[in-house]
Each structure stands twice: as C-alpha cells, then as structure tokens.
Amino acid sequence: MQLQIKNGRVIDPTSNTDAVQDVFIADGKIVALGSAPAGFAAERIIDASGLVLAPGLVDLSARLREPGFEYKATLESELQAAMRGGVTSLVCPPDTDPVLDESGLVEMLRQRAHTQHKAHVYPLGALTIGLKGESLTEMAALTEAGCIGFSQAEHPIADTNTLQRALQYASTFGYTVWLRPQDAYIGRGGVAHAGPLASRLGLSGVPVMAETIALHTLFELMRATGAKVHVCRISSAAGLELIRQAKKEGLPLSCDVSAHHVHMTDADIGFFDSNARIDPPLRSQRDRDAIKAALQDGTIDAICSDHTPVDDDEKLLPFAEASAGATGLELLLSLALKWAEDSRGEVSIATAIRKITSDAAKVAGIAGGSLQVGADADICVFDPDTRWKVQASSLLSQGKHTPFLGYELPGQVRMTMVAGRIAYEYAER
C-alpha cells in the first residue's frame, strides 16, 4: 500500500530532523520526505496534524514469556502490547523454558513471532548451556539461527574462568555479550536496595558493590580478551562512574538503563508495594540523579522497558516473596517523554526519542530507529500533548503489574506502522 502521512512533526534522530513535513511510503519503505516522488499515488492519506512521527521504538529488554511461561504472557498478548506502545523492534533475553541455548529453539521463537506480523523480535542466545554458567553454548550456530548477541539474563557466572572463555569465544567471532553486572554471591537473595529504607522495612538488601565488583571483574576480562560488551540495566551512581571511565579508556562498551530507574527510587516501595519489586532493585535518590545525568552526557546509551510480565499468583504476595518484574512495553515512550518533561527544558523530546530509537538500534546492531529515505517504514505516531492514566485494566500486556499504576503520563500512541503496514491504530472508546 502507498501511504502519505501529512502535516506531522517528523523527529528523526539519525538525521537530526525535527520539522513538520509529509512522509511517503511504498512497498514497506519510506520513499520520500517533504514532497511526493514522481508517479506517487497515495491509496490512503493520514492527517497527522499536531502529532509526532518518530521511528518505531527499539526496546533492548522485553521478555515475551514464550516458550515455557505462557501462563504469565504469550507472544500474541505481548506483541500487541508492543504495538500499543509504538515498539516495532525488541530484544528478548534467553531465560525462557527451555532456555534459548539451541538453534532450533531460536528458530522456533523467531518463526512464531514472524507469524504474528507485528514487532521485529531479536533473540539473545544463552551464553552458557541452561544459563548454568558452566559450559559454553554453540554461539556460531545460535548466531546463524538469528541471535544478535549472548546473555546470561539474571544468572551471573560465578566461575570467572568460564566468563573469560566466553568472552574470548565472543571476541574471536565479533559477537556482543550482554551482561547485567551482578556478583554471584554478594546480595544474593536480596530484594531491595541495601540502605536505610530496607533496614527499616526488614528487607534483605542488594548493596551497590554487587554491581561495582562485577563491573571491575568484567572490565579486567574485557581488557584481556578485547570482547565487546553491552552492560544491561545499570542502576547505581558508582557503577556509572566505572562505565564512564571504561568508555574514556576506549573499551568496546555500551550500556542501558531501565525506564523504572530513570524515575523511581527505593522510597517508591512505600508500604511493601510488590509492584516495585524489580531487578536490579530501585536504588537511592543519588543513584537516580546520577542516572539522569548519565543519560544526558551519553554515558548511558539507551533506555529500555525491562518488560517482565508477572502473573497475579507470583506478584500479589508479601514483598520479599513476590517475583521481580513489571510490564513496560506500553510505558516506554511515555516514560522517556516524562524524563524530558521533568528536565524542565534541559532534555528535548528529540533527545528522549533518540534514547529509545536510533541509539538503541545502534547498541543492538540492527536496522531500525530511522526515518531516512530507503529505511523500512517502522513508524510510531503519537500525540505528545495527550496524557493518559496507567490502569491495569487498560493494559494490553498479560502482565498488569507496574510501579506506575495510577500515574498520569505524557504521550499517547495513535498509530504504529511496521514495514509500511498499519499494525495498531488508536480508536476512541
């Protein structure tokens, strides 16, 4: 279908475009901006007056719960949630059941996702068999099956010899290793940030040094192996300072932060609100302020949703017993816009969009995050001035739990387009 989207404010971080202009789409590609190409005849004209046209969002951490955890969520429900949130590309961790440690499982997941005709799904393969931290997977075969990198998800490797061999293997073939920095022993079993609040509430703590010790070890191994590493969901000021120094040193390093940590602190646990039980835990106000500063200076490359749907049986429990995780696909855009809004002019909408589109696509090494001529027409059309209230009943994700329940957030997605096909269109209720 040939489409014309007219009068929209086009924000394209890859070309630093921020202007009202028309977008012309044919054969799933963007064929022109501004003026129609010769012979173009639109089959549908979409008026986007007052709306923003941005690249489809790229989410660096979204658990779809298939295979193995369909009682928590399904591909169908979560990809529909992605469309509602304007997310057209997402990276899924390997901690499914069975774990994504064999090429056949990866191919099956990609095929299942493809048949949904919604977001592009990019799996991470398991770094070790069964995520047990003992034997390395066949990374070459997993890459052929479609994995864009390798991860341990929430399972740190205790044996540094194994981690060194994994990084050597990855470095030899140019693969990227995605790791959340967490020591295998310090803070194990902890459920909240180790600080005064956790002490008053009687909750077991996860100290910041669980993150910094893991980073020190990781950077030493990177120096020895030359491996390229993406650090997932950094959470502390001390950890960010180590990453800042490592980047200045020239280590091949990138990092992301979850949208929760951009806005919330351990104080948001309140009276044991299990919706705020996430990993890594929400940390102090000082850590949150450092995260915002690191987003502005480029130390943090991207914001992710850390979408982890959890069912009622595992979430509606005492805080320490509840499963970690929160839904986030439908909130990613709004939470990025809220970061810009809260900055009082220091962060532009264009900068916020960059962190969840082009910068995220660059980290993942995938096509996406661009509205340039010739790019796939993956587009998020949203109203920046409309505010919406986060309610469990209105979320399309099967996971209804988020610490932002009841919040009024900026930015409502009006249309999501994947490869030129309208996959979601807002309808007044």
GROMACS .gro file of C-alpha atoms in nm:
model
  429
    1MET     CA    1   0.000   0.000   0.000
    2GLN     CA    2   0.114   0.352  -0.082
    3LEU     CA    3   0.060   0.585   0.212
    4GLN     CA    4   0.103   0.955   0.274
    5ILE     CA    5   0.126   1.084   0.629
    6LYS     CA    6   0.081   1.460   0.614
    7ASN     CA    7   0.135   1.757   0.844
    8GLY     CA    8   0.314   1.556   1.117
    9ARG     CA    9   0.615   1.675   1.315
   10VAL     CA   10   0.888   1.440   1.193
   11ILE     CA   11   1.157   1.369   1.453
   12ASP     CA   12   1.437   1.155   1.312
   13PRO     CA   13   1.744   1.132   1.540
   14THR     CA   14   1.965   0.978   1.269
   15SER     CA   15   1.940   1.289   1.051
   16ASN     CA   16   1.873   1.540   1.330
   17THR     CA   17   1.542   1.621   1.163
   18ASP     CA   18   1.273   1.797   1.366
   19ALA     CA   19   1.029   1.959   1.129
   20VAL     CA   20   0.672   1.942   1.003
   21GLN     CA   21   0.673   1.755   0.674
   22ASP     CA   22   0.495   1.480   0.485
   23VAL     CA   23   0.617   1.120   0.476
   24PHE     CA   24   0.556   0.899   0.173
   25ILE     CA   25   0.557   0.520   0.200
   26ALA     CA   26   0.553   0.249  -0.067
   27ASP     CA   27   0.641  -0.122  -0.063
   28GLY     CA   28   0.710  -0.106   0.309
   29LYS     CA   29   0.978   0.162   0.272
   30ILE     CA   30   0.999   0.536   0.322
   31VAL     CA   31   1.033   0.665  -0.034
   32ALA     CA   32   1.028   1.041   0.024
   33LEU     CA   33   1.005   1.316   0.282
   34GLY     CA   34   0.851   1.657   0.214
   35SER     CA   35   0.743   1.621  -0.149
   36ALA     CA   36   0.590   1.320  -0.321
   37PRO     CA   37   0.815   1.129  -0.562
   38ALA     CA   38   0.725   1.118  -0.930
   39GLY     CA   39   0.425   0.897  -1.004
   40PHE     CA   40   0.329   0.851  -0.639
   41ALA     CA   41  -0.042   0.798  -0.586
   42ALA     CA   42  -0.143   0.756  -0.221
   43GLU     CA   43  -0.403   0.489  -0.152
   44ARG     CA   44  -0.455   0.640   0.191
   45ILE     CA   45  -0.372   0.983   0.329
   46ILE     CA   46  -0.332   1.011   0.705
   47ASP     CA   47  -0.357   1.354   0.864
   48ALA     CA   48  -0.106   1.377   1.149
   49SER     CA   49  -0.160   1.743   1.235
   50GLY     CA   50  -0.046   1.806   1.593
   51LEU     CA   51   0.116   1.462   1.613
   52VAL     CA   52   0.480   1.348   1.618
   53LEU     CA   53   0.617   1.097   1.368
   54ALA     CA   54   0.911   0.911   1.521
   55PRO     CA   55   1.094   0.595   1.424
   56GLY     CA   56   0.940   0.282   1.571
   57LEU     CA   57   1.076   0.230   1.921
   58VAL     CA   58   1.359  -0.019   1.980
   59ASP     CA   59   1.338  -0.193   2.318
   60LEU     CA   60   1.657  -0.361   2.440
   61SER     CA   61   1.495  -0.583   2.703
   62ALA     CA   62   1.149  -0.733   2.665
   63ARG     CA   63   1.055  -1.076   2.792
   64LEU     CA   64   0.776  -1.227   2.581
   65ARG     CA   65   0.746  -1.533   2.810
   66GLU     CA   66   0.735  -1.787   2.527
   67PRO     CA   67   0.830  -2.064   2.531
   68GLY     CA   68   0.753  -2.203   2.873
   69PHE     CA   69   0.580  -1.925   3.066
   70GLU     CA   70   0.259  -1.881   2.869
   71TYR     CA   71   0.063  -1.856   3.195
   72LYS     CA   72   0.242  -1.524   3.252
   73ALA     CA   73   0.212  -1.392   2.895
   74THR     CA   74   0.202  -1.501   2.532
   75LEU     CA   75   0.365  -1.378   2.216
   76GLU     CA   76   0.027  -1.262   2.093
   77SER     CA   77  -0.052  -1.053   2.400
   78GLU     CA   78   0.295  -0.901   2.437
   79LEU     CA   79   0.344  -0.816   2.071
   80GLN     CA   80   0.004  -0.649   2.072
   81ALA     CA   81   0.120  -0.453   2.377
   82ALA     CA   82   0.434  -0.358   2.183
   83MET     CA   83   0.217  -0.221   1.904
   84ARG     CA   84   0.013  -0.016   2.153
   85GLY     CA   85   0.342   0.121   2.287
   86GLY     CA   86   0.490   0.205   1.946
   87VAL     CA   87   0.765  -0.057   1.988
   88THR     CA   88   0.849  -0.206   1.646
   89SER     CA   89   1.173  -0.385   1.738
   90LEU     CA   90   1.254  -0.565   2.059
   91VAL     CA   91   1.534  -0.774   2.202
   92CYS     CA   92   1.430  -1.072   2.415
   93PRO     CA   93   1.658  -1.233   2.679
   94PRO     CA   94   1.725  -1.608   2.669
   95ASP     CA   95   1.568  -1.704   3.005
   96THR     CA   96   1.270  -1.886   2.857
   97ASP     CA   97   1.182  -2.250   2.933
   98PRO     CA   98   1.360  -2.421   2.774
   99VAL     CA   99   1.645  -2.172   2.768
  100LEU     CA  100   1.745  -2.034   2.427
  101ASP     CA  101   2.065  -2.238   2.410
  102GLU     CA  102   1.991  -2.439   2.093
  103SER     CA  103   1.944  -2.310   1.739
  104GLY     CA  104   1.616  -2.497   1.691
  105LEU     CA  105   1.457  -2.314   1.984
  106VAL     CA  106   1.569  -1.978   1.847
  107GLU     CA  107   1.433  -2.057   1.501
  108MET     CA  108   1.102  -2.166   1.652
  109LEU     CA  109   1.069  -1.844   1.851
  110ARG     CA  110   1.150  -1.627   1.551
  111GLN     CA  111   0.903  -1.816   1.333
  112ARG     CA  112   0.629  -1.786   1.596
  113ALA     CA  113   0.696  -1.414   1.625
  114HIS     CA  114   0.701  -1.371   1.247
  115THR     CA  115   0.356  -1.524   1.211
  116GLN     CA  116   0.216  -1.254   1.442
  117HIS     CA  117   0.302  -0.985   1.181
  118LYS     CA  118   0.383  -0.733   1.449
  119ALA     CA  119   0.715  -0.623   1.603
  120HIS     CA  120   1.053  -0.747   1.484
  121VAL     CA  121   1.186  -0.987   1.750
  122TYR     CA  122   1.561  -1.021   1.802
  123PRO     CA  123   1.657  -1.303   2.043
  124LEU     CA  124   1.965  -1.314   2.261
  125GLY     CA  125   2.117  -1.659   2.284
  126ALA     CA  126   2.224  -1.812   2.613
  127LEU     CA  127   2.594  -1.760   2.684
  128THR     CA  128   2.616  -2.091   2.872
  129ILE     CA  129   2.410  -2.409   2.840
  130GLY     CA  130   2.099  -2.382   3.052
  131LEU     CA  131   2.231  -2.047   3.185
  132LYS     CA  132   2.414  -2.259   3.442
  133GLY     CA  133   2.747  -2.081   3.399
  134GLU     CA  134   2.940  -2.399   3.325
  135SER     CA  135   2.960  -2.498   2.956
  136LEU     CA  136   2.956  -2.253   2.666
  137THR     CA  137   2.685  -2.270   2.402
  138GLU     CA  138   2.750  -2.306   2.028
  139MET     CA  139   2.748  -1.933   1.964
  140ALA     CA  140   2.813  -1.968   1.591
  141ALA     CA  141   2.509  -2.192   1.542
  142LEU     CA  142   2.292  -1.963   1.754
  143THR     CA  143   2.404  -1.663   1.550
  144GLU     CA  144   2.310  -1.843   1.230
  145ALA     CA  145   1.968  -1.910   1.381
  146GLY     CA  146   1.917  -1.536   1.435
  147CYS     CA  147   2.065  -1.439   1.772
  148ILE     CA  148   2.211  -1.087   1.781
  149GLY     CA  149   2.416  -1.142   2.098
  150PHE     CA  150   2.460  -1.362   2.402
  151SER     CA  151   2.341  -1.318   2.758
  152GLN     CA  152   2.309  -1.480   3.098
  153ALA     CA  153   1.987  -1.289   3.174
  154GLU     CA  154   1.957  -1.287   3.556
  155HIS     CA  155   2.208  -1.571   3.610
  156PRO     CA  156   2.559  -1.440   3.685
  157ILE     CA  157   2.856  -1.661   3.606
  158ALA     CA  158   3.035  -1.738   3.931
  159ASP     CA  159   3.340  -1.902   3.768
  160THR     CA  160   3.547  -1.622   3.614
  161ASN     CA  161   3.741  -1.878   3.408
  162THR     CA  162   3.417  -1.966   3.232
  163LEU     CA  163   3.334  -1.600   3.178
  164GLN     CA  164   3.682  -1.539   3.039
  165ARG     CA  165   3.645  -1.827   2.792
  166ALA     CA  166   3.304  -1.698   2.688
  167LEU     CA  167   3.443  -1.351   2.623
  168GLN     CA  168   3.737  -1.498   2.429
  169TYR     CA  169   3.500  -1.702   2.211
  170ALA     CA  170   3.276  -1.399   2.152
  171SER     CA  171   3.572  -1.173   2.075
  172THR     CA  172   3.712  -1.420   1.819
  173PHE     CA  173   3.393  -1.405   1.613
  174GLY     CA  174   3.293  -1.045   1.686
  175TYR     CA  175   2.986  -1.130   1.891
  176THR     CA  176   2.849  -0.894   2.155
  177VAL     CA  177   2.796  -1.024   2.510
  178TRP     CA  178   2.505  -0.870   2.703
  179LEU     CA  179   2.556  -0.889   3.079
  180ARG     CA  180   2.382  -0.743   3.379
  181PRO     CA  181   2.657  -0.664   3.632
  182GLN     CA  182   2.580  -0.857   3.947
  183ASP     CA  183   2.814  -1.051   4.171
  184ALA     CA  184   2.713  -1.415   4.204
  185TYR     CA  185   2.726  -1.408   4.584
  186ILE     CA  186   2.709  -1.055   4.726
  187GLY     CA  187   2.347  -0.955   4.760
  188ARG     CA  188   2.222  -1.298   4.652
  189GLY     CA  189   1.865  -1.337   4.768
  190GLY     CA  190   1.829  -0.964   4.829
  191VAL     CA  191   1.506  -0.794   4.730
  192ALA     CA  192   1.570  -0.421   4.784
  193HIS     CA  193   1.849  -0.165   4.772
  194ALA     CA  194   2.075  -0.209   5.075
  195GLY     CA  195   2.014   0.116   5.259
  196PRO     CA  196   1.827   0.272   5.550
  197LEU     CA  197   1.485   0.204   5.398
  198ALA     CA  198   1.546  -0.170   5.353
  199SER     CA  199   1.677  -0.186   5.709
  200ARG     CA  200   1.366  -0.015   5.848
  201LEU     CA  201   1.138  -0.243   5.645
  202GLY     CA  202   1.331  -0.555   5.741
  203LEU     CA  203   1.405  -0.643   5.375
  204SER     CA  204   1.723  -0.821   5.265
  205GLY     CA  205   1.942  -0.583   5.073
  206VAL     CA  206   2.141  -0.582   4.750
  207PRO     CA  207   2.440  -0.348   4.801
  208VAL     CA  208   2.577  -0.130   4.522
  209MET     CA  209   2.905  -0.320   4.543
  210ALA     CA  210   2.729  -0.625   4.397
  211GLU     CA  211   2.720  -0.417   4.077
  212THR     CA  212   3.060  -0.248   4.103
  213ILE     CA  213   3.255  -0.565   4.186
  214ALA     CA  214   3.102  -0.734   3.882
  215LEU     CA  215   3.195  -0.433   3.667
  216HIS     CA  216   3.557  -0.431   3.789
  217THR     CA  217   3.586  -0.803   3.702
  218LEU     CA  218   3.416  -0.758   3.366
  219PHE     CA  219   3.638  -0.469   3.260
  220GLU     CA  220   3.955  -0.660   3.350
  221LEU     CA  221   3.834  -0.951   3.135
  222MET     CA  222   3.745  -0.713   2.852
  223ARG     CA  223   4.098  -0.572   2.860
  224ALA     CA  224   4.238  -0.923   2.839
  225THR     CA  225   4.006  -1.054   2.566
  226GLY     CA  226   3.903  -0.750   2.363
  227ALA     CA  227   3.539  -0.862   2.378
  228LYS     CA  228   3.256  -0.624   2.301
  229VAL     CA  229   3.011  -0.600   2.592
  230HIS     CA  230   2.674  -0.437   2.646
  231VAL     CA  231   2.602  -0.372   3.014
  232CYS     CA  232   2.232  -0.420   3.083
  233ARG     CA  233   2.027  -0.215   3.327
  234ILE     CA  234   2.287  -0.022   3.520
  235SER     CA  235   2.142   0.102   3.848
  236SER     CA  236   2.396   0.293   4.058
  237ALA     CA  237   2.600   0.612   4.058
  238ALA     CA  238   2.916   0.418   4.146
  239GLY     CA  239   2.857   0.174   3.860
  240LEU     CA  240   2.803   0.459   3.618
  241GLU     CA  241   3.131   0.621   3.717
  242LEU     CA  242   3.313   0.296   3.638
  243ILE     CA  243   3.140   0.277   3.300
  244ARG     CA  244   3.228   0.639   3.228
  245GLN     CA  245   3.596   0.568   3.299
  246ALA     CA  246   3.592   0.249   3.091
  247LYS     CA  247   3.444   0.432   2.794
  248LYS     CA  248   3.710   0.704   2.822
  249GLU     CA  249   3.969   0.427   2.824
  250GLY     CA  250   3.829   0.305   2.494
  251LEU     CA  251   3.682  -0.029   2.594
  252PRO     CA  252   3.421  -0.153   2.340
  253LEU     CA  253   3.132  -0.091   2.576
  254SER     CA  254   2.771   0.026   2.576
  255CYS     CA  255   2.504   0.028   2.847
  256ASP     CA  256   2.135   0.079   2.906
  257VAL     CA  257   1.907   0.162   3.197
  258SER     CA  258   1.552   0.055   3.268
  259ALA     CA  259   1.282   0.322   3.247
  260HIS     CA  260   1.189   0.243   3.608
  261HIS     CA  261   1.528   0.354   3.736
  262VAL     CA  262   1.511   0.684   3.548
  263HIS     CA  263   1.217   0.794   3.761
  264MET     CA  264   1.191   0.588   4.079
  265THR     CA  265   1.389   0.525   4.396
  266ASP     CA  266   1.372   0.272   4.677
  267ALA     CA  267   1.133   0.509   4.854
  268ASP     CA  268   0.871   0.411   4.595
  269ILE     CA  269   0.849   0.071   4.762
  270GLY     CA  270   0.625   0.256   5.006
  271PHE     CA  271   0.442   0.013   5.231
  272PHE     CA  272   0.580  -0.303   5.071
  273ASP     CA  273   0.433  -0.242   4.723
  274SER     CA  274   0.530  -0.560   4.536
  275ASN     CA  275   0.478  -0.378   4.205
  276ALA     CA  276   0.808  -0.205   4.286
  277ARG     CA  277   0.986  -0.540   4.328
  278ILE     CA  278   1.220  -0.542   4.031
  279ASP     CA  279   1.577  -0.648   3.949
  280PRO     CA  280   1.809  -0.467   3.984
  281PRO     CA  281   1.633  -0.304   4.279
  282LEU     CA  282   1.527   0.060   4.279
  283ARG     CA  283   1.813   0.249   4.441
  284SER     CA  284   1.866   0.579   4.620
  285GLN     CA  285   1.779   0.929   4.502
  286ARG     CA  286   2.150   0.994   4.449
  287ASP     CA  287   2.166   0.696   4.214
  288ARG     CA  288   1.857   0.810   4.024
  289ASP     CA  289   2.000   1.160   3.981
  290ALA     CA  290   2.326   1.010   3.853
  291ILE     CA  291   2.129   0.803   3.601
  292LYS     CA  292   1.958   1.114   3.464
  293ALA     CA  293   2.292   1.293   3.436
  294ALA     CA  294   2.450   0.993   3.263
  295LEU     CA  295   2.166   0.984   3.010
  296GLN     CA  296   2.231   1.347   2.926
  297ASP     CA  297   2.609   1.315   2.891
  298GLY     CA  298   2.589   0.995   2.685
  299THR     CA  299   2.737   0.755   2.938
  300ILE     CA  300   2.409   0.561   2.919
  301ASP     CA  301   2.337   0.474   2.557
  302ALA     CA  302   1.971   0.376   2.574
  303ILE     CA  303   1.659   0.338   2.786
  304CYS     CA  304   1.479   0.002   2.784
  305SER     CA  305   1.142  -0.103   2.924
  306ASP     CA  306   1.279  -0.413   3.103
  307HIS     CA  307   0.938  -0.561   3.022
  308THR     CA  308   0.888  -0.863   3.251
  309PRO     CA  309   0.522  -0.963   3.280
  310VAL     CA  310   0.436  -1.143   3.604
  311ASP     CA  311   0.102  -1.304   3.687
  312ASP     CA  312  -0.108  -1.230   3.996
  313ASP     CA  313  -0.015  -1.554   4.172
  314GLU     CA  314   0.352  -1.452   4.176
  315LYS     CA  315   0.306  -1.078   4.231
  316LEU     CA  316   0.027  -1.043   4.486
  317LEU     CA  317   0.245  -1.173   4.766
  318PRO     CA  318   0.444  -1.018   5.052
  319PHE     CA  319   0.719  -0.801   4.902
  320ALA     CA  320   1.008  -1.037   4.978
  321GLU     CA  321   0.821  -1.336   4.831
  322ALA     CA  322   0.688  -1.167   4.517
  323SER     CA  323   0.853  -1.233   4.182
  324ALA     CA  324   1.059  -0.949   4.038
  325GLY     CA  325   0.933  -0.784   3.725
  326ALA     CA  326   0.699  -0.525   3.577
  327THR     CA  327   0.524  -0.465   3.250
  328GLY     CA  328   0.679  -0.188   3.043
  329LEU     CA  329   0.625  -0.211   2.666
  330GLU     CA  330   0.325   0.021   2.673
  331LEU     CA  331   0.502   0.269   2.904
  332LEU     CA  332   0.843   0.306   2.736
  333LEU     CA  333   0.756   0.603   2.517
  334SER     CA  334   0.569   0.788   2.791
  335LEU     CA  335   0.844   0.734   3.048
  336ALA     CA  336   1.105   0.864   2.804
  337LEU     CA  337   0.889   1.170   2.737
  338LYS     CA  338   0.842   1.216   3.112
  339TRP     CA  339   1.221   1.225   3.151
  340ALA     CA  340   1.229   1.514   2.902
  341GLU     CA  341   0.931   1.682   3.068
  342ASP     CA  342   1.082   1.658   3.418
  343SER     CA  343   1.411   1.809   3.298
  344ARG     CA  344   1.243   2.150   3.254
  345GLY     CA  345   1.397   2.219   2.918
  346GLU     CA  346   1.734   2.053   2.964
  347VAL     CA  347   1.629   1.745   2.764
  348SER     CA  348   1.439   1.779   2.437
  349ILE     CA  349   1.172   1.542   2.307
  350ALA     CA  350   1.414   1.460   2.023
  351THR     CA  351   1.682   1.354   2.274
  352ALA     CA  352   1.436   1.136   2.462
  353ILE     CA  353   1.327   0.970   2.138
  354ARG     CA  354   1.689   0.911   2.038
  355LYS     CA  355   1.748   0.701   2.352
  356ILE     CA  356   1.464   0.462   2.260
  357THR     CA  357   1.513   0.451   1.882
  358SER     CA  358   1.836   0.516   1.693
  359ASP     CA  359   2.074   0.484   1.989
  360ALA     CA  360   1.908   0.160   2.097
  361ALA     CA  361   1.922   0.023   1.741
  362LYS     CA  362   2.293   0.106   1.727
  363VAL     CA  363   2.355  -0.083   2.051
  364ALA     CA  364   2.171  -0.389   1.919
  365GLY     CA  365   2.339  -0.368   1.578
  366ILE     CA  366   2.006  -0.385   1.397
  367ALA     CA  367   1.834  -0.187   1.125
  368GLY     CA  368   1.580   0.047   1.275
  369GLY     CA  369   1.542   0.375   1.456
  370SER     CA  370   1.548   0.581   1.138
  371LEU     CA  371   1.305   0.771   0.915
  372GLN     CA  372   1.550   0.830   0.633
  373VAL     CA  373   1.455   0.762   0.273
  374GLY     CA  374   1.507   0.394   0.197
  375ALA     CA  375   1.456   0.279   0.555
  376ASP     CA  376   1.182   0.033   0.650
  377ALA     CA  377   0.865   0.222   0.733
  378ASP     CA  378   0.866   0.133   1.104
  379ILE     CA  379   0.692   0.439   1.247
  380CYS     CA  380   0.542   0.547   1.577
  381VAL     CA  381   0.286   0.827   1.552
  382PHE     CA  382   0.197   0.982   1.887
  383ASP     CA  383   0.028   1.280   2.045
  384PRO     CA  384   0.282   1.448   2.274
  385ASP     CA  385   0.019   1.665   2.444
  386THR     CA  386  -0.227   1.392   2.547
  387ARG     CA  387  -0.187   1.248   2.894
  388TRP     CA  388  -0.314   0.906   2.995
  389LYS     CA  389  -0.359   0.728   3.325
  390VAL     CA  390  -0.185   0.395   3.376
  391GLN     CA  391  -0.451   0.142   3.475
  392ALA     CA  392  -0.418  -0.236   3.487
  393SER     CA  393  -0.750  -0.281   3.308
  394SER     CA  394  -0.637  -0.078   3.007
  395LEU     CA  395  -0.300  -0.253   2.951
  396LEU     CA  396  -0.291  -0.500   2.664
  397SER     CA  397   0.001  -0.690   2.814
  398GLN     CA  398  -0.099  -1.001   3.003
  399GLY     CA  399   0.120  -0.867   3.283
  400LYS     CA  400  -0.076  -0.596   3.463
  401HIS     CA  401   0.178  -0.504   3.730
  402THR     CA  402   0.388  -0.188   3.718
  403PRO     CA  403   0.501   0.058   3.986
  404PHE     CA  404   0.349   0.333   3.769
  405LEU     CA  405  -0.012   0.222   3.823
  406GLY     CA  406  -0.220   0.534   3.882
  407TYR     CA  407   0.037   0.769   3.728
  408GLU     CA  408  -0.069   1.016   3.459
  409LEU     CA  409   0.192   1.007   3.183
  410PRO     CA  410   0.255   1.217   2.871
  411GLY     CA  411   0.232   1.090   2.514
  412GLN     CA  412  -0.028   0.862   2.361
  413VAL     CA  413   0.048   0.641   2.062
  414ARG     CA  414  -0.203   0.697   1.783
  415MET     CA  415  -0.058   0.464   1.521
  416THR     CA  416   0.217   0.206   1.490
  417MET     CA  417   0.341   0.105   1.149
  418VAL     CA  418   0.566  -0.197   1.080
  419ALA     CA  419   0.728  -0.220   0.735
  420GLY     CA  420   0.461   0.011   0.595
  421ARG     CA  421   0.170  -0.188   0.739
  422ILE     CA  422  -0.055  -0.030   1.000
  423ALA     CA  423  -0.029  -0.272   1.292
  424TYR     CA  424  -0.204  -0.054   1.551
  425GLU     CA  425  -0.440   0.238   1.526
  426TYR     CA  426  -0.586   0.419   1.822
  427ALA     CA  427  -0.964   0.417   1.847
  428GLU     CA  428  -1.164   0.642   2.079
  429ARG     CA  429  -1.357   0.447   2.342
   0.00000   0.00000   0.00000
